Coordinates of C-alpha atoms in Angstrom, one line a residue:
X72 CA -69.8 -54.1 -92.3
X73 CA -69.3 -50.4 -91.8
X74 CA -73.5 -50.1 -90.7
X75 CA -72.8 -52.8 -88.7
X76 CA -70.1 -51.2 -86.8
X77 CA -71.8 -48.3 -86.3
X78 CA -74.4 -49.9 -84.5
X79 CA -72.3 -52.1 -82.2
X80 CA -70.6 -49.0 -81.2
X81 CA -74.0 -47.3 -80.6
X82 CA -75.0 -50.1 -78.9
X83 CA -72.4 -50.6 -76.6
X84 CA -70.4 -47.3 -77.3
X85 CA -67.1 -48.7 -77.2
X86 CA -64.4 -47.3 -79.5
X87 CA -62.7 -50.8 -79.4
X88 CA -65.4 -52.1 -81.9
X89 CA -62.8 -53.1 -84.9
X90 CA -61.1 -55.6 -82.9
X91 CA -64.6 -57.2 -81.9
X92 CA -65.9 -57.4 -84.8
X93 CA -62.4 -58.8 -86.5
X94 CA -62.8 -61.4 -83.2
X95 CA -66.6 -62.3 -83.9
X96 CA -67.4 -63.0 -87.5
X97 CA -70.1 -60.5 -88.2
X98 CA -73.6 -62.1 -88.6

């Protein structure tokens, strides 16, 4: 989940990625 999250926020470089990811179940 962690890697995940590190890409998402690389991706879209938003600091708010916890509550996305708790929001959209990571696939």
């Amino acid at each position: 989940m962690v890697r995940k999250t590190a890409s998402i926020k690389d991706n879209r470089l938003v600091p708010v990625d916890q509550d996305s990811i708790l929001k959209m179940p990571a696939n």
